[in-house]
């Protein structure tokens, strides 16, 4: 299993060298602050924020996959932008982050996620943080 990850990492490092501008998990210069945080999205082969951050550099900054990764950034500790949409009206973080939202399939919000994968309150909150508070997606 470790050999499989090593091959992926070596392949990704070559991809980064040919990439014009590599993608970063946070949309600015910031780094993720919660690398050990588990990502529990069914059908996603990335299990924590450190792995997501490592794999992010294989994408180009202006790619749709980079946009999808960055839209999940605050889940891993990227800063919340000042004009960001929030799930809670008062701007506070969700009180029950693990609640599964049956009516919100992840594929509606995140690129490359299987259709039957559902978001939790915390997942949806992270996606909303990537949107401007004046956006149609903002509740």
PDB file of C-alpha atoms in Angstrom, residues 28 56 84 105 107 136:
ATOM      1  CA  UNK A  28      -4.360  32.580  -1.002  1.00  0.00           C
ATOM      2  CA  UNK A  56      -3.650  19.499  -4.721  1.00  0.00           C
ATOM      3  CA  UNK A  84     -17.936  34.618   2.465  1.00  0.00           C
ATOM      4  CA  UNK A 105     -25.810  15.443  -2.698  1.00  0.00           C
ATOM      5  CA  UNK A 107     -21.990  15.981  -6.518  1.00  0.00           C
ATOM      6  CA  UNK A 136     -27.239  32.668  -5.530  1.00  0.00           C
TER       7      UNK A 136
END
